[in-house]
Short mmCIF file of the C-alpha atoms (twelve columns), coordinates in Angstrom:
data_MODEL
# 
_entry.id   MODEL 
# 
loop_
_atom_site.group_PDB 
_atom_site.id 
_atom_site.type_symbol 
_atom_site.label_atom_id 
_atom_site.label_alt_id 
_atom_site.label_comp_id 
_atom_site.label_asym_id 
_atom_site.label_seq_id 
_atom_site.Cartn_x 
_atom_site.Cartn_y 
_atom_site.Cartn_z 
_atom_site.pdbx_PDB_model_num 
ATOM 1   C CA . UNK A 1   0.000   0.000  0.000    1 
ATOM 2   C CA . UNK A 2   1.309   3.437  -0.981   1 
ATOM 3   C CA . UNK A 3   0.011   6.392  0.855    1 
ATOM 4   C CA . UNK A 4   -0.889  9.343  -1.423   1 
ATOM 5   C CA . UNK A 5   -1.949  12.733 -0.511   1 
ATOM 6   C CA . UNK A 6   -5.316  14.069 -1.695   1 
ATOM 7   C CA . UNK A 7   -3.726  16.570 -4.116   1 
ATOM 8   C CA . UNK A 8   -1.719  13.935 -5.926   1 
ATOM 9   C CA . UNK A 9   -4.765  11.714 -6.342   1 
ATOM 10  C CA . UNK A 10  -6.675  14.577 -7.947   1 
ATOM 11  C CA . UNK A 11  -3.834  15.274 -10.376  1 
ATOM 12  C CA . UNK A 12  -3.695  11.628 -11.454  1 
ATOM 13  C CA . UNK A 13  -7.474  11.591 -12.001  1 
ATOM 14  C CA . UNK A 14  -7.375  14.783 -14.104  1 
ATOM 15  C CA . UNK A 15  -4.519  13.431 -16.210  1 
ATOM 16  C CA . UNK A 16  -6.467  10.206 -16.804  1 
ATOM 17  C CA . UNK A 17  -9.572  12.167 -17.851  1 
ATOM 18  C CA . UNK A 18  -7.492  14.269 -20.256  1 
ATOM 19  C CA . UNK A 19  -6.049  11.174 -21.889  1 
ATOM 20  C CA . UNK A 20  -9.532  9.668  -22.257  1 
ATOM 21  C CA . UNK A 21  -10.815 12.841 -23.935  1 
ATOM 22  C CA . UNK A 22  -7.892  12.849 -26.391  1 
ATOM 23  C CA . UNK A 23  -8.549  9.230  -27.286  1 
ATOM 24  C CA . UNK A 24  -12.249 10.003 -27.756  1 
ATOM 25  C CA . UNK A 25  -11.427 12.926 -30.110  1 
ATOM 26  C CA . UNK A 26  -9.075  10.721 -32.103  1 
ATOM 27  C CA . UNK A 27  -11.795 8.088  -32.466  1 
ATOM 28  C CA . UNK A 28  -14.318 10.698 -33.583  1 
ATOM 29  C CA . UNK A 29  -11.899 12.091 -36.161  1 
ATOM 30  C CA . UNK A 30  -11.170 8.605  -37.531  1 
ATOM 31  C CA . UNK A 31  -14.919 7.862  -37.683  1 
ATOM 32  C CA . UNK A 32  -15.578 11.123 -39.549  1 
ATOM 33  C CA . UNK A 33  -12.843 10.400 -42.099  1 
ATOM 34  C CA . UNK A 34  -14.245 6.909  -42.659  1 
ATOM 35  C CA . UNK A 35  -17.752 8.345  -43.237  1 
ATOM 36  C CA . UNK A 36  -16.447 10.928 -45.692  1 
ATOM 37  C CA . UNK A 37  -14.502 8.275  -47.596  1 
ATOM 38  C CA . UNK A 38  -17.525 5.978  -47.813  1 
ATOM 39  C CA . UNK A 39  -19.779 8.850  -48.951  1 
ATOM 40  C CA . UNK A 40  -17.296 9.876  -51.654  1 
ATOM 41  C CA . UNK A 41  -17.000 6.294  -52.893  1 
ATOM 42  C CA . UNK A 42  -20.805 5.946  -52.947  1 
ATOM 43  C CA . UNK A 43  -21.306 9.163  -54.941  1 
ATOM 44  C CA . UNK A 44  -18.540 8.243  -57.379  1 
ATOM 45  C CA . UNK A 45  -20.146 4.819  -57.949  1 
ATOM 46  C CA . UNK A 46  -23.560 6.390  -58.660  1 
ATOM 47  C CA . UNK A 47  -22.089 8.941  -61.098  1 
ATOM 48  C CA . UNK A 48  -20.164 6.257  -62.944  1 
ATOM 49  C CA . UNK A 49  -23.297 4.120  -63.234  1 
ATOM 50  C CA . UNK A 50  -25.366 7.064  -64.586  1 
ATOM 51  C CA . UNK A 51  -22.666 7.944  -67.105  1 
ATOM 52  C CA . UNK A 52  -22.550 4.349  -68.310  1 
ATOM 53  C CA . UNK A 53  -26.326 4.282  -68.744  1 
ATOM 54  C CA . UNK A 54  -26.298 7.567  -70.713  1 
ATOM 55  C CA . UNK A 55  -23.559 6.271  -73.000  1 
ATOM 56  C CA . UNK A 56  -25.532 3.076  -73.610  1 
ATOM 57  C CA . UNK A 57  -28.712 4.997  -74.409  1 
ATOM 58  C CA . UNK A 58  -26.841 7.311  -76.768  1 
ATOM 59  C CA . UNK A 59  -25.291 4.336  -78.567  1 
ATOM 60  C CA . UNK A 60  -28.696 2.712  -79.011  1 
ATOM 61  C CA . UNK A 61  -30.224 5.895  -80.414  1 
ATOM 62  C CA . UNK A 62  -27.415 6.465  -82.897  1 
ATOM 63  C CA . UNK A 63  -27.881 3.179  -84.653  1 
ATOM 64  C CA . UNK A 64  -26.655 2.737  -88.272  1 
ATOM 65  C CA . UNK A 65  -30.106 3.702  -89.583  1 
ATOM 66  C CA . UNK A 66  -30.112 6.823  -87.422  1 
ATOM 67  C CA . UNK A 67  -26.658 7.799  -88.605  1 
ATOM 68  C CA . UNK A 68  -27.727 7.261  -92.186  1 
ATOM 69  C CA . UNK A 69  -30.664 9.623  -91.635  1 
ATOM 70  C CA . UNK A 70  -28.254 12.229 -90.271  1 
ATOM 71  C CA . UNK A 71  -26.124 11.962 -93.378  1 
ATOM 72  C CA . UNK A 72  -29.048 12.314 -95.770  1 
ATOM 73  C CA . UNK A 73  -30.623 15.286 -93.964  1 
ATOM 74  C CA . UNK A 74  -30.797 18.396 -96.173  1 
ATOM 75  C CA . UNK A 75  -27.827 20.701 -95.923  1 
ATOM 76  C CA . UNK A 76  -28.125 24.397 -95.259  1 
ATOM 77  C CA . UNK A 77  -27.707 25.051 -98.976  1 
ATOM 78  C CA . UNK A 78  -30.605 22.760 -99.820  1 
ATOM 79  C CA . UNK A 79  -32.795 24.422 -97.185  1 
ATOM 80  C CA . UNK A 80  -31.962 27.893 -98.446  1 
ATOM 81  C CA . UNK A 81  -32.754 26.860 -102.007 1 
ATOM 82  C CA . UNK A 82  -36.399 26.458 -100.961 1 
ATOM 83  C CA . UNK A 83  -36.596 29.919 -99.422  1 
ATOM 84  C CA . UNK A 84  -38.302 32.356 -101.764 1 
ATOM 85  C CA . UNK A 85  -36.076 35.144 -103.095 1 
ATOM 86  C CA . UNK A 86  -37.461 36.829 -106.187 1 
ATOM 87  C CA . UNK A 87  -37.220 40.254 -107.800 1 
ATOM 88  C CA . UNK A 88  -39.107 41.388 -110.907 1 
ATOM 89  C CA . UNK A 89  -39.001 44.420 -113.181 1 
ATOM 90  C CA . UNK A 90  -41.989 45.753 -115.090 1 
ATOM 91  C CA . UNK A 91  -42.343 44.807 -118.732 1 
ATOM 92  C CA . UNK A 92  -43.215 47.499 -121.238 1 
ATOM 93  C CA . UNK A 93  -46.715 47.186 -122.617 1 
ATOM 94  C CA . UNK A 94  -48.508 48.770 -125.558 1 
ATOM 95  C CA . UNK A 95  -51.843 48.672 -123.792 1 
ATOM 96  C CA . UNK A 96  -51.730 51.146 -120.900 1 
ATOM 97  C CA . UNK A 97  -55.401 51.387 -120.140 1 
ATOM 98  C CA . UNK A 98  -56.800 50.943 -116.632 1 
ATOM 99  C CA . UNK A 99  -57.290 48.578 -114.911 1 
ATOM 100 C CA . UNK A 100 -54.941 45.620 -115.503 1 
ATOM 101 C CA . UNK A 101 -52.255 43.434 -113.926 1 
ATOM 102 C CA . UNK A 102 -48.656 44.475 -114.411 1 
ATOM 103 C CA . UNK A 103 -46.447 42.232 -116.548 1 
ATOM 104 C CA . UNK A 104 -42.962 41.381 -115.266 1 
ATOM 105 C CA . UNK A 105 -39.520 40.247 -116.325 1 
ATOM 106 C CA . UNK A 106 -37.592 38.109 -113.840 1 
ATOM 107 C CA . UNK A 107 -34.352 39.633 -112.496 1 
ATOM 108 C CA . UNK A 108 -33.653 36.692 -110.173 1 
ATOM 109 C CA . UNK A 109 -35.710 33.879 -108.702 1 
ATOM 110 C CA . UNK A 110 -37.824 31.171 -110.287 1 
ATOM 111 C CA . UNK A 111 -41.287 31.287 -108.701 1 
ATOM 112 C CA . UNK A 112 -43.019 33.477 -111.279 1 
ATOM 113 C CA . UNK A 113 -46.181 32.498 -113.145 1 
ATOM 114 C CA . UNK A 114 -46.104 34.438 -116.397 1 
ATOM 115 C CA . UNK A 115 -49.660 33.505 -117.332 1 
ATOM 116 C CA . UNK A 116 -51.122 34.881 -114.097 1 
ATOM 117 C CA . UNK A 117 -48.410 37.613 -113.826 1 
ATOM 118 C CA . UNK A 118 -47.872 36.546 -110.224 1 
ATOM 119 C CA . UNK A 119 -45.231 35.425 -107.735 1 
ATOM 120 C CA . UNK A 120 -45.945 31.859 -106.593 1 
ATOM 121 C CA . UNK A 121 -45.462 31.135 -102.877 1 
ATOM 122 C CA . UNK A 122 -43.558 27.817 -102.468 1 
ATOM 123 C CA . UNK A 123 -44.334 27.116 -98.784  1 
ATOM 124 C CA . UNK A 124 -46.307 28.431 -95.823  1 
ATOM 125 C CA . UNK A 125 -44.647 31.271 -93.969  1 
ATOM 126 C CA . UNK A 126 -44.238 34.988 -93.436  1 
ATOM 127 C CA . UNK A 127 -43.142 36.939 -96.521  1 
ATOM 128 C CA . UNK A 128 -42.087 40.517 -97.013  1 
ATOM 129 C CA . UNK A 129 -43.645 41.736 -100.274 1 
ATOM 130 C CA . UNK A 130 -42.667 45.060 -101.827 1 
ATOM 131 C CA . UNK A 131 -43.620 47.203 -104.826 1 
ATOM 132 C CA . UNK A 132 -41.653 50.217 -106.057 1 
ATOM 133 C CA . UNK A 133 -43.052 52.370 -108.845 1 
ATOM 134 C CA . UNK A 134 -41.548 55.341 -110.681 1 
ATOM 135 C CA . UNK A 135 -44.140 57.793 -111.973 1 
ATOM 136 C CA . UNK A 136 -43.775 60.497 -114.557 1 
ATOM 137 C CA . UNK A 137 -46.253 63.009 -115.826 1 
ATOM 138 C CA . UNK A 138 -44.791 65.598 -118.231 1 
ATOM 139 C CA . UNK A 139 -46.087 68.309 -120.436 1 
ATOM 140 C CA . UNK A 140 -46.186 72.060 -119.792 1 
ATOM 141 C CA . UNK A 141 -49.736 72.172 -121.077 1 
ATOM 142 C CA . UNK A 142 -50.802 70.034 -118.098 1 
ATOM 143 C CA . UNK A 143 -48.943 71.932 -115.385 1 
ATOM 144 C CA . UNK A 144 -52.072 72.480 -113.342 1 
ATOM 145 C CA . UNK A 145 -53.315 68.896 -113.579 1 
ATOM 146 C CA . UNK A 146 -53.015 66.321 -110.810 1 
ATOM 147 C CA . UNK A 147 -52.995 62.669 -111.872 1 
ATOM 148 C CA . UNK A 148 -54.087 59.967 -109.447 1 
ATOM 149 C CA . UNK A 149 -52.322 56.628 -109.136 1 
ATOM 150 C CA . UNK A 150 -53.619 53.608 -107.227 1 
ATOM 151 C CA . UNK A 151 -52.956 49.885 -107.162 1 
ATOM 152 C CA . UNK A 152 -53.742 46.789 -105.116 1 
ATOM 153 C CA . UNK A 153 -51.831 43.684 -104.150 1 
ATOM 154 C CA . UNK A 154 -53.900 40.598 -104.951 1 
ATOM 155 C CA . UNK A 155 -53.476 36.961 -104.009 1 
ATOM 156 C CA . UNK A 156 -55.091 33.953 -105.635 1 
ATOM 157 C CA . UNK A 157 -54.990 30.266 -104.740 1 
ATOM 158 C CA . UNK A 158 -56.565 27.382 -106.558 1 
ATOM 159 C CA . UNK A 159 -57.823 26.185 -103.162 1 
ATOM 160 C CA . UNK A 160 -60.368 29.022 -102.994 1 
ATOM 161 C CA . UNK A 161 -60.129 30.216 -106.642 1 
ATOM 162 C CA . UNK A 162 -60.768 33.906 -106.060 1 
ATOM 163 C CA . UNK A 163 -58.738 37.102 -105.895 1 
ATOM 164 C CA . UNK A 164 -58.250 38.514 -102.404 1 
ATOM 165 C CA . UNK A 165 -56.912 42.030 -101.800 1 
ATOM 166 C CA . UNK A 166 -53.894 42.004 -99.491  1 
ATOM 167 C CA . UNK A 167 -53.172 45.733 -99.621  1 
ATOM 168 C CA . UNK A 168 -54.321 48.944 -101.327 1 
ATOM 169 C CA . UNK A 169 -52.118 51.949 -102.104 1 
ATOM 170 C CA . UNK A 170 -52.890 55.436 -103.412 1 
ATOM 171 C CA . UNK A 171 -50.666 58.240 -104.620 1 
ATOM 172 C CA . UNK A 172 -50.603 60.998 -107.193 1 
ATOM 173 C CA . UNK A 173 -48.409 63.354 -109.137 1 
ATOM 174 C CA . UNK A 174 -48.709 66.936 -110.371 1 
ATOM 175 C CA . UNK A 175 -47.972 67.170 -114.079 1 
ATOM 176 C CA . UNK A 176 -45.106 69.498 -115.046 1 
ATOM 177 C CA . UNK A 177 -42.273 69.541 -117.622 1 
ATOM 178 C CA . UNK A 178 -40.010 67.607 -115.210 1 
ATOM 179 C CA . UNK A 179 -42.669 66.128 -112.914 1 
ATOM 180 C CA . UNK A 180 -41.695 62.719 -111.566 1 
ATOM 181 C CA . UNK A 181 -41.760 60.807 -108.276 1 
ATOM 182 C CA . UNK A 182 -41.218 57.353 -106.822 1 
ATOM 183 C CA . UNK A 183 -43.649 55.398 -104.663 1 
ATOM 184 C CA . UNK A 184 -42.672 52.456 -102.477 1 
ATOM 185 C CA . UNK A 185 -44.780 50.134 -100.344 1 
ATOM 186 C CA . UNK A 186 -43.756 47.003 -98.454  1 
ATOM 187 C CA . UNK A 187 -45.482 44.848 -95.898  1 
ATOM 188 C CA . UNK A 188 -45.171 41.502 -94.103  1 
ATOM 189 C CA . UNK A 189 -47.833 38.910 -94.947  1 
ATOM 190 C CA . UNK A 190 -48.583 35.389 -93.775  1 
ATOM 191 C CA . UNK A 191 -49.027 33.437 -96.997  1 
ATOM 192 C CA . UNK A 192 -49.821 29.829 -97.873  1 
ATOM 193 C CA . UNK A 193 -48.187 27.436 -100.268 1 
ATOM 194 C CA . UNK A 194 -49.644 27.958 -103.741 1 
ATOM 195 C CA . UNK A 195 -50.704 31.575 -103.208 1 
ATOM 196 C CA . UNK A 196 -50.213 33.714 -106.356 1 
ATOM 197 C CA . UNK A 197 -49.398 37.356 -105.514 1 
ATOM 198 C CA . UNK A 198 -49.823 39.971 -108.253 1 
ATOM 199 C CA . UNK A 199 -50.015 43.770 -108.703 1 
ATOM 200 C CA . UNK A 200 -53.351 45.143 -109.941 1 
ATOM 201 C CA . UNK A 201 -53.201 48.693 -111.344 1 
ATOM 202 C CA . UNK A 202 -56.503 50.412 -110.675 1 
ATOM 203 C CA . UNK A 203 -55.708 53.885 -111.988 1 
ATOM 204 C CA . UNK A 204 -52.720 55.637 -113.539 1 
ATOM 205 C CA . UNK A 205 -51.104 52.855 -115.583 1 
ATOM 206 C CA . UNK A 206 -49.980 55.444 -118.142 1 
ATOM 207 C CA . UNK A 207 -47.941 57.247 -115.430 1 
ATOM 208 C CA . UNK A 208 -45.643 54.256 -114.807 1 
ATOM 209 C CA . UNK A 209 -42.136 54.459 -116.237 1 
ATOM 210 C CA . UNK A 210 -40.749 51.419 -114.435 1 
ATOM 211 C CA . UNK A 211 -41.615 49.239 -111.472 1 
ATOM 212 C CA . UNK A 212 -40.049 46.615 -109.227 1 
ATOM 213 C CA . UNK A 213 -41.915 43.817 -107.488 1 
ATOM 214 C CA . UNK A 214 -40.492 41.166 -105.190 1 
ATOM 215 C CA . UNK A 215 -40.873 38.955 -102.127 1 
ATOM 216 C CA . UNK A 216 -38.744 36.951 -99.761  1 
ATOM 217 C CA . UNK A 217 -39.353 34.554 -96.915  1 
ATOM 218 C CA . UNK A 218 -38.370 35.928 -93.504  1 
# 
């Protein structure tokens, strides 16, 4: 038996408690590291499995037939070739009486029906259609006269077989030795495949010196 004083016993007990707390902290730290490692491994396994499934699904979708379809899809050039781009210039005519449809010569583009004197719409969509007209009224003996000019934009489709007015325009010019002016109209229209768009001169055909008429898909 060893006789210890009360102070020494307390010091030994405190030292023992301190060592126990250090061991407990070490155990907690080791446990936390193990949990973090297991969680990381679990997440990595799930991500790898999802990536493998996505790769498998992508491989199944891009079968030889699918790849063949990709190769035969229209190119940008082929798509653009279907987009309407046309510009016309008025054709001189001996008969300049009102009213009548303007005749045109093609500057560029292919969708022009000479018989109906109309632009033919190749597919459904929104089209910007424009008409520019140069007017001239000369003669000093008519200096006080004012000549009216008006036209309409018509569309026709064999589906309903009737002319429909898309737009009306009015203008005029005062006759003088050098009297001339230019009129321009343009508007966006929703048109259907097979629509025939033409320019109908109501009044003032004799005032026209030249005209431009065109449309393009937007």
